Amino acid sequence: MTARILSGREIAESIKEEVRDEIARLYEEHGFRPGLTVVRVGEDPASAVYVGSKVKTSHELGIISEHIHLDADTTHDEVLQIVKKLNSRDDVDGILVQLPLPTHIDDSAILEAIDPAKDVDGFHPMNVGRLNQGVRSLVPCTPAGVIEILKRSNIEIAGKHAVVVGRSNIVGKPMAALLLKENATVTICHSRTADLPSVTRQADILVAAIGRAGFVRGEHIREGATVIDVGINNVSDKEFAAELFSADDLPKRLAAIDNRGFTLVGDVNPKEAMEKAGSFTPVPGGVGLLTVAMLMKNTVDAAKMRRKI
Ligand code: NDP
């Protein structure tokens, strides 16, 4: 059996298209364009790439975006003051503080300082609470993107057993809350779960958000299950790459290791998932592409909710 590939590319493109149309409509009927401000502190290279892609996509869709890049030695209070100023600016609908922040900054305090109505990452305790109550809120982008992949691929969620591996505030917990809202029966696993494969093998929908390259193997997957791979990891060891990728895929992965020092892999072993799963999201080209698209959607939703449209 070979799994059906759930490509994030087309789904992300359709969502962006819908957001672009909605932004044009808002401008025509209400005379404004949504505004998004991204705050980045320090020089984390992955953050620079993520922020670049968020700002670029905003421009493409007609969102007025702004990138505030602060030195790594910016103090906690300085970041707090910037957030407060953005809270009070009427042209700013969405505020995103890119994580991770340098260690001298208390990231929870910064996230809590963001006006919940402008919290387009959905990390503010008010939005977390609303999500858990199942009421309308700004929802974290990556798990929201997973729900879009499932729905737009016509994979039924209601009544299915969904197993989420990972319980972070950014992915695992909101993922579980969203699946529950969609009427799945949800199990959350973590590093202290006993006999993980026996739990994950019960999943109709298995979501891996662990942060360990190729961790989910064939033994974790029930034949025919839908496997969603949220992980993004770099692999530079060629022997390990040979365990992860099929004969078709391996040559281009090894070439990537030669050319730039690494290839991207998720938290699932793709070769084994392709043999065992019914459907599977690739890395790259799967969930990752949805995260930015959902951020754009959240920015428009925030703008509409704040203006009571
Ligand atoms: P965290 O490190 O915050 O959380 C990892 C979770 O995995 C923890 O809950 C941890 O359990 C659990 N875990 C670790 N080891 C095991 C194990 N051996 N067995 C079972 N569970 C385990 O990571 P994130 O949630 O932030 O990210 C997860 C992955 O998703 C990463 O690969 C990250 O790069 C990727 N990611 C991708 C995004 C995208 O846009 N596609 C966006 C955000 C993240 P415990 O709580 O017990 O420690």
PDB file of N, CA and C in Angstrom, residues 22-110:
ATOM      1  N   GLU A  22     -10.887  38.456   0.218  1.00  0.00           N
ATOM      2  CA  GLU A  22     -11.541  39.078   1.380  1.00  0.00           C
ATOM      3  C   GLU A  22     -10.909  40.451   1.673  1.00  0.00           C
ATOM      4  N   ILE A  23      -9.599  40.536   1.522  1.00  0.00           N
ATOM      5  CA  ILE A  23      -8.919  41.824   1.759  1.00  0.00           C
ATOM      6  C   ILE A  23      -9.391  42.854   0.724  1.00  0.00           C
ATOM      7  N   ALA A  24      -9.526  42.421  -0.523  1.00  0.00           N
ATOM      8  CA  ALA A  24     -10.002  43.331  -1.579  1.00  0.00           C
ATOM      9  C   ALA A  24     -11.430  43.786  -1.259  1.00  0.00           C
ATOM     10  N   ARG A  25     -12.255  42.852  -0.782  1.00  0.00           N
ATOM     11  CA  ARG A  25     -13.645  43.196  -0.442  1.00  0.00           C
ATOM     12  C   ARG A  25     -13.674  44.202   0.721  1.00  0.00           C
ATOM     13  N   LEU A  26     -12.841  43.950   1.745  1.00  0.00           N
ATOM     14  CA  LEU A  26     -12.819  44.848   2.911  1.00  0.00           C
ATOM     15  C   LEU A  26     -12.427  46.260   2.478  1.00  0.00           C
ATOM     16  N   TYR A  27     -11.465  46.331   1.555  1.00  0.00           N
ATOM     17  CA  TYR A  27     -11.004  47.650   1.091  1.00  0.00           C
ATOM     18  C   TYR A  27     -12.111  48.361   0.313  1.00  0.00           C
ATOM     19  N   GLU A  28     -12.775  47.583  -0.533  1.00  0.00           N
ATOM     20  CA  GLU A  28     -13.841  48.169  -1.358  1.00  0.00           C
ATOM     21  C   GLU A  28     -15.036  48.617  -0.511  1.00  0.00           C
ATOM     22  N   GLU A  29     -15.446  47.746   0.407  1.00  0.00           N
ATOM     23  CA  GLU A  29     -16.684  48.018   1.145  1.00  0.00           C
ATOM     24  C   GLU A  29     -16.458  48.810   2.427  1.00  0.00           C
ATOM     25  N   HIS A  30     -15.243  48.688   3.016  1.00  0.00           N
ATOM     26  CA  HIS A  30     -15.033  49.346   4.316  1.00  0.00           C
ATOM     27  C   HIS A  30     -13.844  50.307   4.308  1.00  0.00           C
ATOM     28  N   GLY A  31     -13.110  50.356   3.201  1.00  0.00           N
ATOM     29  CA  GLY A  31     -12.061  51.365   3.041  1.00  0.00           C
ATOM     30  C   GLY A  31     -10.803  51.179   3.872  1.00  0.00           C
ATOM     31  N   PHE A  32     -10.477  49.952   4.260  1.00  0.00           N
ATOM     32  CA  PHE A  32      -9.205  49.760   4.982  1.00  0.00           C
ATOM     33  C   PHE A  32      -8.534  48.466   4.545  1.00  0.00           C
ATOM     34  N   ARG A  33      -7.220  48.416   4.798  1.00  0.00           N
ATOM     35  CA  ARG A  33      -6.483  47.165   4.612  1.00  0.00           C
ATOM     36  C   ARG A  33      -5.990  46.703   5.985  1.00  0.00           C
ATOM     37  N   PRO A  34      -6.090  45.392   6.284  1.00  0.00           N
ATOM     38  CA  PRO A  34      -5.599  44.902   7.576  1.00  0.00           C
ATOM     39  C   PRO A  34      -4.100  45.172   7.738  1.00  0.00           C
ATOM     40  N   GLY A  35      -3.676  45.418   8.965  1.00  0.00           N
ATOM     41  CA  GLY A  35      -2.260  45.682   9.242  1.00  0.00           C
ATOM     42  C   GLY A  35      -1.685  44.626  10.174  1.00  0.00           C
ATOM     43  N   LEU A  36      -0.488  44.147   9.835  1.00  0.00           N
ATOM     44  CA  LEU A  36       0.187  43.135  10.663  1.00  0.00           C
ATOM     45  C   LEU A  36       1.588  43.627  11.010  1.00  0.00           C
ATOM     46  N   THR A  37       1.925  43.620  12.302  1.00  0.00           N
ATOM     47  CA  THR A  37       3.284  43.974  12.706  1.00  0.00           C
ATOM     48  C   THR A  37       3.967  42.764  13.330  1.00  0.00           C
ATOM     49  N   VAL A  38       5.140  42.435  12.796  1.00  0.00           N
ATOM     50  CA  VAL A  38       5.923  41.312  13.314  1.00  0.00           C
ATOM     51  C   VAL A  38       7.133  41.879  14.044  1.00  0.00           C
ATOM     52  N   VAL A  39       7.308  41.433  15.304  1.00  0.00           N
ATOM     53  CA  VAL A  39       8.444  41.903  16.097  1.00  0.00           C
ATOM     54  C   VAL A  39       9.439  40.753  16.230  1.00  0.00           C
ATOM     55  N   ARG A  40      10.680  41.032  15.866  1.00  0.00           N
ATOM     56  CA  ARG A  40      11.731  39.996  15.979  1.00  0.00           C
ATOM     57  C   ARG A  40      12.866  40.570  16.815  1.00  0.00           C
ATOM     58  N   VAL A  41      13.356  39.772  17.758  1.00  0.00           N
ATOM     59  CA  VAL A  41      14.449  40.241  18.615  1.00  0.00           C
ATOM     60  C   VAL A  41      15.647  39.313  18.421  1.00  0.00           C
ATOM     61  N   GLY A  42      16.797  39.901  18.076  1.00  0.00           N
ATOM     62  CA  GLY A  42      18.018  39.101  17.945  1.00  0.00           C
ATOM     63  C   GLY A  42      18.184  38.523  16.551  1.00  0.00           C
ATOM     64  N   GLU A  43      19.115  37.552  16.457  1.00  0.00           N
ATOM     65  CA  GLU A  43      19.568  37.104  15.134  1.00  0.00           C
ATOM     66  C   GLU A  43      19.346  35.612  14.880  1.00  0.00           C
ATOM     67  N   ASP A  44      18.352  35.006  15.524  1.00  0.00           N
ATOM     68  CA  ASP A  44      18.096  33.583  15.273  1.00  0.00           C
ATOM     69  C   ASP A  44      17.842  33.375  13.769  1.00  0.00           C
ATOM     70  N   PRO A  45      18.662  32.546  13.086  1.00  0.00           N
ATOM     71  CA  PRO A  45      18.554  32.448  11.622  1.00  0.00           C
ATOM     72  C   PRO A  45      17.210  31.877  11.148  1.00  0.00           C
ATOM     73  N   ALA A  46      16.670  30.880  11.881  1.00  0.00           N
ATOM     74  CA  ALA A  46      15.379  30.307  11.456  1.00  0.00           C
ATOM     75  C   ALA A  46      14.286  31.363  11.582  1.00  0.00           C
ATOM     76  N   SER A  47      14.326  32.163  12.664  1.00  0.00           N
ATOM     77  CA  SER A  47      13.315  33.210  12.849  1.00  0.00           C
ATOM     78  C   SER A  47      13.377  34.223  11.711  1.00  0.00           C
ATOM     79  N   ALA A  48      14.596  34.540  11.278  1.00  0.00           N
ATOM     80  CA  ALA A  48      14.739  35.510  10.180  1.00  0.00           C
ATOM     81  C   ALA A  48      14.031  34.991   8.931  1.00  0.00           C
ATOM     82  N   VAL A  49      14.184  33.686   8.662  1.00  0.00           N
ATOM     83  CA  VAL A  49      13.543  33.091   7.484  1.00  0.00           C
ATOM     84  C   VAL A  49      12.013  33.120   7.644  1.00  0.00           C
ATOM     85  N   TYR A  50      11.526  32.702   8.817  1.00  0.00           N
ATOM     86  CA  TYR A  50      10.074  32.651   9.040  1.00  0.00           C
ATOM     87  C   TYR A  50       9.462  34.055   8.924  1.00  0.00           C
ATOM     88  N   VAL A  51      10.110  35.031   9.565  1.00  0.00           N
ATOM     89  CA  VAL A  51       9.561  36.393   9.541  1.00  0.00           C
ATOM     90  C   VAL A  51       9.572  36.939   8.110  1.00  0.00           C
ATOM     91  N   GLY A  52      10.666  36.666   7.389  1.00  0.00           N
ATOM     92  CA  GLY A  52      10.759  37.116   5.994  1.00  0.00           C
ATOM     93  C   GLY A  52       9.584  36.585   5.191  1.00  0.00           C
ATOM     94  N   SER A  53       9.261  35.312   5.384  1.00  0.00           N
ATOM     95  CA  SER A  53       8.182  34.714   4.602  1.00  0.00           C
ATOM     96  C   SER A  53       6.816  35.271   5.033  1.00  0.00           C
ATOM     97  N   LYS A  54       6.638  35.582   6.307  1.00  0.00           N
ATOM     98  CA  LYS A  54       5.373  36.163   6.788  1.00  0.00           C
ATOM     99  C   LYS A  54       5.164  37.557   6.198  1.00  0.00           C
ATOM    100  N   VAL A  55       6.219  38.356   6.222  1.00  0.00           N
ATOM    101  CA  VAL A  55       6.103  39.731   5.724  1.00  0.00           C
ATOM    102  C   VAL A  55       5.875  39.731   4.207  1.00  0.00           C
ATOM    103  N   LYS A  56       6.608  38.867   3.505  1.00  0.00           N
ATOM    104  CA  LYS A  56       6.478  38.794   2.042  1.00  0.00           C
ATOM    105  C   LYS A  56       5.053  38.376   1.652  1.00  0.00           C
ATOM    106  N   THR A  57       4.551  37.335   2.307  1.00  0.00           N
ATOM    107  CA  THR A  57       3.194  36.864   1.970  1.00  0.00           C
ATOM    108  C   THR A  57       2.163  37.944   2.287  1.00  0.00           C
ATOM    109  N   SER A  58       2.340  38.667   3.410  1.00  0.00           N
ATOM    110  CA  SER A  58       1.407  39.764   3.741  1.00  0.00           C
ATOM    111  C   SER A  58       1.331  40.750   2.593  1.00  0.00           C
ATOM    112  N   HIS A  59       2.504  41.188   2.122  1.00  0.00           N
ATOM    113  CA  HIS A  59       2.543  42.158   1.009  1.00  0.00           C
ATOM    114  C   HIS A  59       1.795  41.619  -0.202  1.00  0.00           C
ATOM    115  N   GLU A  60       2.061  40.344  -0.516  1.00  0.00           N
ATOM    116  CA  GLU A  60       1.447  39.744  -1.713  1.00  0.00           C
ATOM    117  C   GLU A  60      -0.079  39.759  -1.636  1.00  0.00           C
ATOM    118  N   LEU A  61      -0.608  39.621  -0.419  1.00  0.00           N
ATOM    119  CA  LEU A  61      -2.066  39.501  -0.281  1.00  0.00           C
ATOM    120  C   LEU A  61      -2.755  40.844  -0.040  1.00  0.00           C
ATOM    121  N   GLY A  62      -1.967  41.903   0.154  1.00  0.00           N
ATOM    122  CA  GLY A  62      -2.583  43.224   0.366  1.00  0.00           C
ATOM    123  C   GLY A  62      -2.704  43.625   1.825  1.00  0.00           C
ATOM    124  N   ILE A  63      -2.027  42.882   2.719  1.00  0.00           N
ATOM    125  CA  ILE A  63      -1.973  43.275   4.138  1.00  0.00           C
ATOM    126  C   ILE A  63      -0.852  44.295   4.282  1.00  0.00           C
ATOM    127  N   ILE A  64      -1.096  45.345   5.090  1.00  0.00           N
ATOM    128  CA  ILE A  64      -0.025  46.318   5.315  1.00  0.00           C
ATOM    129  C   ILE A  64       0.840  45.778   6.442  1.00  0.00           C
ATOM    130  N   SER A  65       2.050  45.348   6.104  1.00  0.00           N
ATOM    131  CA  SER A  65       2.841  44.689   7.142  1.00  0.00           C
ATOM    132  C   SER A  65       4.081  45.494   7.475  1.00  0.00           C
ATOM    133  N   GLU A  66       4.504  45.285   8.693  1.00  0.00           N
ATOM    134  CA  GLU A  66       5.633  46.051   9.225  1.00  0.00           C
ATOM    135  C   GLU A  66       6.502  45.063  10.001  1.00  0.00           C
ATOM    136  N   HIS A  67       7.801  45.187   9.868  1.00  0.00           N
ATOM    137  CA  HIS A  67       8.729  44.280  10.551  1.00  0.00           C
ATOM    138  C   HIS A  67       9.595  45.119  11.481  1.00  0.00           C
ATOM    139  N   ILE A  68       9.444  44.905  12.790  1.00  0.00           N
ATOM    140  CA  ILE A  68      10.287  45.631  13.751  1.00  0.00           C
ATOM    141  C   ILE A  68      11.370  44.662  14.206  1.00  0.00           C
ATOM    142  N   HIS A  69      12.606  44.945  13.827  1.00  0.00           N
ATOM    143  CA  HIS A  69      13.713  44.055  14.189  1.00  0.00           C
ATOM    144  C   HIS A  69      14.564  44.736  15.257  1.00  0.00           C
ATOM    145  N   LEU A  70      14.639  44.109  16.432  1.00  0.00           N
ATOM    146  CA  LEU A  70      15.356  44.713  17.558  1.00  0.00           C
ATOM    147  C   LEU A  70      16.654  43.950  17.836  1.00  0.00           C
ATOM    148  N   ASP A  71      17.641  44.683  18.368  1.00  0.00           N
ATOM    149  CA  ASP A  71      18.924  44.043  18.720  1.00  0.00           C
ATOM    150  C   ASP A  71      18.723  42.972  19.791  1.00  0.00           C
ATOM    151  N   ALA A  72      19.638  42.003  19.794  1.00  0.00           N
ATOM    152  CA  ALA A  72      19.556  40.896  20.759  1.00  0.00           C
ATOM    153  C   ALA A  72      19.625  41.394  22.205  1.00  0.00           C
ATOM    154  N   ASP A  73      20.259  42.560  22.422  1.00  0.00           N
ATOM    155  CA  ASP A  73      20.376  43.042  23.812  1.00  0.00           C
ATOM    156  C   ASP A  73      19.234  43.990  24.217  1.00  0.00           C
ATOM    157  N   THR A  74      18.183  44.066  23.410  1.00  0.00           N
ATOM    158  CA  THR A  74      17.014  44.866  23.796  1.00  0.00           C
ATOM    159  C   THR A  74      16.448  44.295  25.101  1.00  0.00           C
ATOM    160  N   THR A  75      16.086  45.198  26.044  1.00  0.00           N
ATOM    161  CA  THR A  75      15.640  44.702  27.357  1.00  0.00           C
ATOM    162  C   THR A  75      14.176  44.232  27.294  1.00  0.00           C
ATOM    163  N   HIS A  76      13.804  43.471  28.310  1.00  0.00           N
ATOM    164  CA  HIS A  76      12.422  43.000  28.443  1.00  0.00           C
ATOM    165  C   HIS A  76      11.461  44.199  28.424  1.00  0.00           C
ATOM    166  N   ASP A  77      11.805  45.241  29.218  1.00  0.00           N
ATOM    167  CA  ASP A  77      10.899  46.404  29.309  1.00  0.00           C
ATOM    168  C   ASP A  77      10.766  47.129  27.978  1.00  0.00           C
ATOM    169  N   GLU A  78      11.853  47.188  27.232  1.00  0.00           N
ATOM    170  CA  GLU A  78      11.777  47.853  25.917  1.00  0.00           C
ATOM    171  C   GLU A  78      10.824  47.097  24.982  1.00  0.00           C
ATOM    172  N   VAL A  79      10.922  45.770  24.988  1.00  0.00           N
ATOM    173  CA  VAL A  79      10.015  44.981  24.137  1.00  0.00           C
ATOM    174  C   VAL A  79       8.572  45.198  24.601  1.00  0.00           C
ATOM    175  N   LEU A  80       8.390  45.206  25.920  1.00  0.00           N
ATOM    176  CA  LEU A  80       7.045  45.397  26.493  1.00  0.00           C
ATOM    177  C   LEU A  80       6.455  46.747  26.046  1.00  0.00           C
ATOM    178  N   GLN A  81       7.286  47.778  26.073  1.00  0.00           N
ATOM    179  CA  GLN A  81       6.802  49.118  25.673  1.00  0.00           C
ATOM    180  C   GLN A  81       6.392  49.123  24.199  1.00  0.00           C
ATOM    181  N   ILE A  82       7.162  48.426  23.378  1.00  0.00           N
ATOM    182  CA  ILE A  82       6.835  48.364  21.939  1.00  0.00           C
ATOM    183  C   ILE A  82       5.499  47.664  21.740  1.00  0.00           C
ATOM    184  N   VAL A  83       5.296  46.561  22.456  1.00  0.00           N
ATOM    185  CA  VAL A  83       4.026  45.825  22.341  1.00  0.00           C
ATOM    186  C   VAL A  83       2.869  46.733  22.768  1.00  0.00           C
ATOM    187  N   LYS A  84       3.058  47.456  23.864  1.00  0.00           N
ATOM    188  CA  LYS A  84       1.975  48.333  24.358  1.00  0.00           C
ATOM    189  C   LYS A  84       1.634  49.411  23.333  1.00  0.00           C
ATOM    190  N   LYS A  85       2.671  49.941  22.693  1.00  0.00           N
ATOM    191  CA  LYS A  85       2.438  50.974  21.666  1.00  0.00           C
ATOM    192  C   LYS A  85       1.642  50.380  20.497  1.00  0.00           C
ATOM    193  N   LEU A  86       2.013  49.154  20.104  1.00  0.00           N
ATOM    194  CA  LEU A  86       1.301  48.501  18.989  1.00  0.00           C
ATOM    195  C   LEU A  86      -0.158  48.217  19.383  1.00  0.00           C
ATOM    196  N   ASN A  87      -0.375  47.875  20.651  1.00  0.00           N
ATOM    197  CA  ASN A  87      -1.750  47.641  21.124  1.00  0.00           C
ATOM    198  C   ASN A  87      -2.616  48.879  20.893  1.00  0.00           C
ATOM    199  N   SER A  88      -1.993  50.058  21.071  1.00  0.00           N
ATOM    200  CA  SER A  88      -2.803  51.281  21.020  1.00  0.00           C
ATOM    201  C   SER A  88      -2.931  51.844  19.601  1.00  0.00           C
ATOM    202  N   ARG A  89      -2.172  51.294  18.645  1.00  0.00           N
ATOM    203  CA  ARG A  89      -2.249  51.825  17.269  1.00  0.00           C
ATOM    204  C   ARG A  89      -3.437  51.251  16.518  1.00  0.00           C
ATOM    205  N   ASP A  90      -4.282  52.147  15.988  1.00  0.00           N
ATOM    206  CA  ASP A  90      -5.498  51.674  15.330  1.00  0.00           C
ATOM    207  C   ASP A  90      -5.215  50.990  13.986  1.00  0.00           C
ATOM    208  N   ASP A  91      -4.081  51.327  13.345  1.00  0.00           N
ATOM    209  CA  ASP A  91      -3.781  50.715  12.041  1.00  0.00           C
ATOM    210  C   ASP A  91      -3.189  49.306  12.188  1.00  0.00           C
ATOM    211  N   VAL A  92      -2.916  48.881  13.410  1.00  0.00           N
ATOM    212  CA  VAL A  92      -2.338  47.546  13.620  1.00  0.00           C
ATOM    213  C   VAL A  92      -3.444  46.591  14.066  1.00  0.00           C
ATOM    214  N   ASP A  93      -3.756  45.618  13.213  1.00  0.00           N
ATOM    215  CA  ASP A  93      -4.788  44.626  13.556  1.00  0.00           C
ATOM    216  C   ASP A  93      -4.180  43.385  14.177  1.00  0.00           C
ATOM    217  N   GLY A  94      -2.959  43.043  13.753  1.00  0.00           N
ATOM    218  CA  GLY A  94      -2.316  41.820  14.240  1.00  0.00           C
ATOM    219  C   GLY A  94      -0.920  42.130  14.746  1.00  0.00           C
ATOM    220  N   ILE A  95      -0.579  41.543  15.913  1.00  0.00           N
ATOM    221  CA  ILE A  95       0.781  41.681  16.462  1.00  0.00           C
ATOM    222  C   ILE A  95       1.335  40.274  16.642  1.00  0.00           C
ATOM    223  N   LEU A  96       2.525  40.038  16.094  1.00  0.00           N
ATOM    224  CA  LEU A  96       3.150  38.726  16.257  1.00  0.00           C
ATOM    225  C   LEU A  96       4.569  38.947  16.776  1.00  0.00           C
ATOM    226  N   VAL A  97       4.860  38.394  17.938  1.00  0.00           N
ATOM    227  CA  VAL A  97       6.228  38.447  18.465  1.00  0.00           C
ATOM    228  C   VAL A  97       6.851  37.090  18.162  1.00  0.00           C
ATOM    229  N   GLN A  98       7.848  37.099  17.289  1.00  0.00           N
ATOM    230  CA  GLN A  98       8.434  35.832  16.833  1.00  0.00           C
ATOM    231  C   GLN A  98       9.201  35.149  17.970  1.00  0.00           C
ATOM    232  N   LEU A  99       8.897  33.894  18.193  1.00  0.00           N
ATOM    233  CA  LEU A  99       9.621  33.100  19.197  1.00  0.00           C
ATOM    234  C   LEU A  99      10.698  32.282  18.488  1.00  0.00           C
ATOM    235  N   PRO A 100      11.785  31.870  19.113  1.00  0.00           N
ATOM    236  CA  PRO A 100      12.115  32.135  20.507  1.00  0.00           C
ATOM    237  C   PRO A 100      12.672  33.542  20.711  1.00  0.00           C
ATOM    238  N   LEU A 101      12.423  34.098  21.916  1.00  0.00           N
ATOM    239  CA  LEU A 101      13.020  35.376  22.290  1.00  0.00           C
ATOM    240  C   LEU A 101      14.325  35.084  23.033  1.00  0.00           C
ATOM    241  N   PRO A 102      15.263  36.054  23.042  1.00  0.00           N
ATOM    242  CA  PRO A 102      16.490  35.831  23.827  1.00  0.00           C
ATOM    243  C   PRO A 102      16.129  35.500  25.282  1.00  0.00           C
ATOM    244  N   THR A 103      16.989  34.725  25.949  1.00  0.00           N
ATOM    245  CA  THR A 103      16.618  34.157  27.263  1.00  0.00           C
ATOM    246  C   THR A 103      16.384  35.214  28.346  1.00  0.00           C
ATOM    247  N   HIS A 104      16.948  36.440  28.185  1.00  0.00           N
ATOM    248  CA  HIS A 104      16.739  37.453  29.242  1.00  0.00           C
ATOM    249  C   HIS A 104      15.337  38.086  29.149  1.00  0.00           C
ATOM    250  N   ILE A 105      14.574  37.694  28.129  1.00  0.00           N
ATOM    251  CA  ILE A 105      13.214  38.238  27.993  1.00  0.00           C
ATOM    252  C   ILE A 105      12.210  37.160  28.410  1.00  0.00           C
ATOM    253  N   ASP A 106      11.254  37.553  29.250  1.00  0.00           N
ATOM    254  CA  ASP A 106      10.244  36.601  29.721  1.00  0.00           C
ATOM    255  C   ASP A 106       9.151  36.499  28.652  1.00  0.00           C
ATOM    256  N   ASP A 107       9.212  35.421  27.848  1.00  0.00           N
ATOM    257  CA  ASP A 107       8.310  35.358  26.692  1.00  0.00           C
ATOM    258  C   ASP A 107       6.836  35.275  27.085  1.00  0.00           C
ATOM    259  N   SER A 108       6.514  34.576  28.208  1.00  0.00           N
ATOM    260  CA  SER A 108       5.082  34.504  28.583  1.00  0.00           C
ATOM    261  C   SER A 108       4.551  35.892  28.928  1.00  0.00           C
ATOM    262  N   ALA A 109       5.377  36.697  29.615  1.00  0.00           N
ATOM    263  CA  ALA A 109       4.909  38.039  29.987  1.00  0.00           C
ATOM    264  C   ALA A 109       4.693  38.891  28.733  1.00  0.00           C
ATOM    265  N   ILE A 110       5.561  38.720  27.742  1.00  0.00           N
ATOM    266  CA  ILE A 110       5.411  39.498  26.501  1.00  0.00           C
ATOM    267  C   ILE A 110       4.141  39.050  25.770  1.00  0.00           C
TER     268      ILE A 110
END
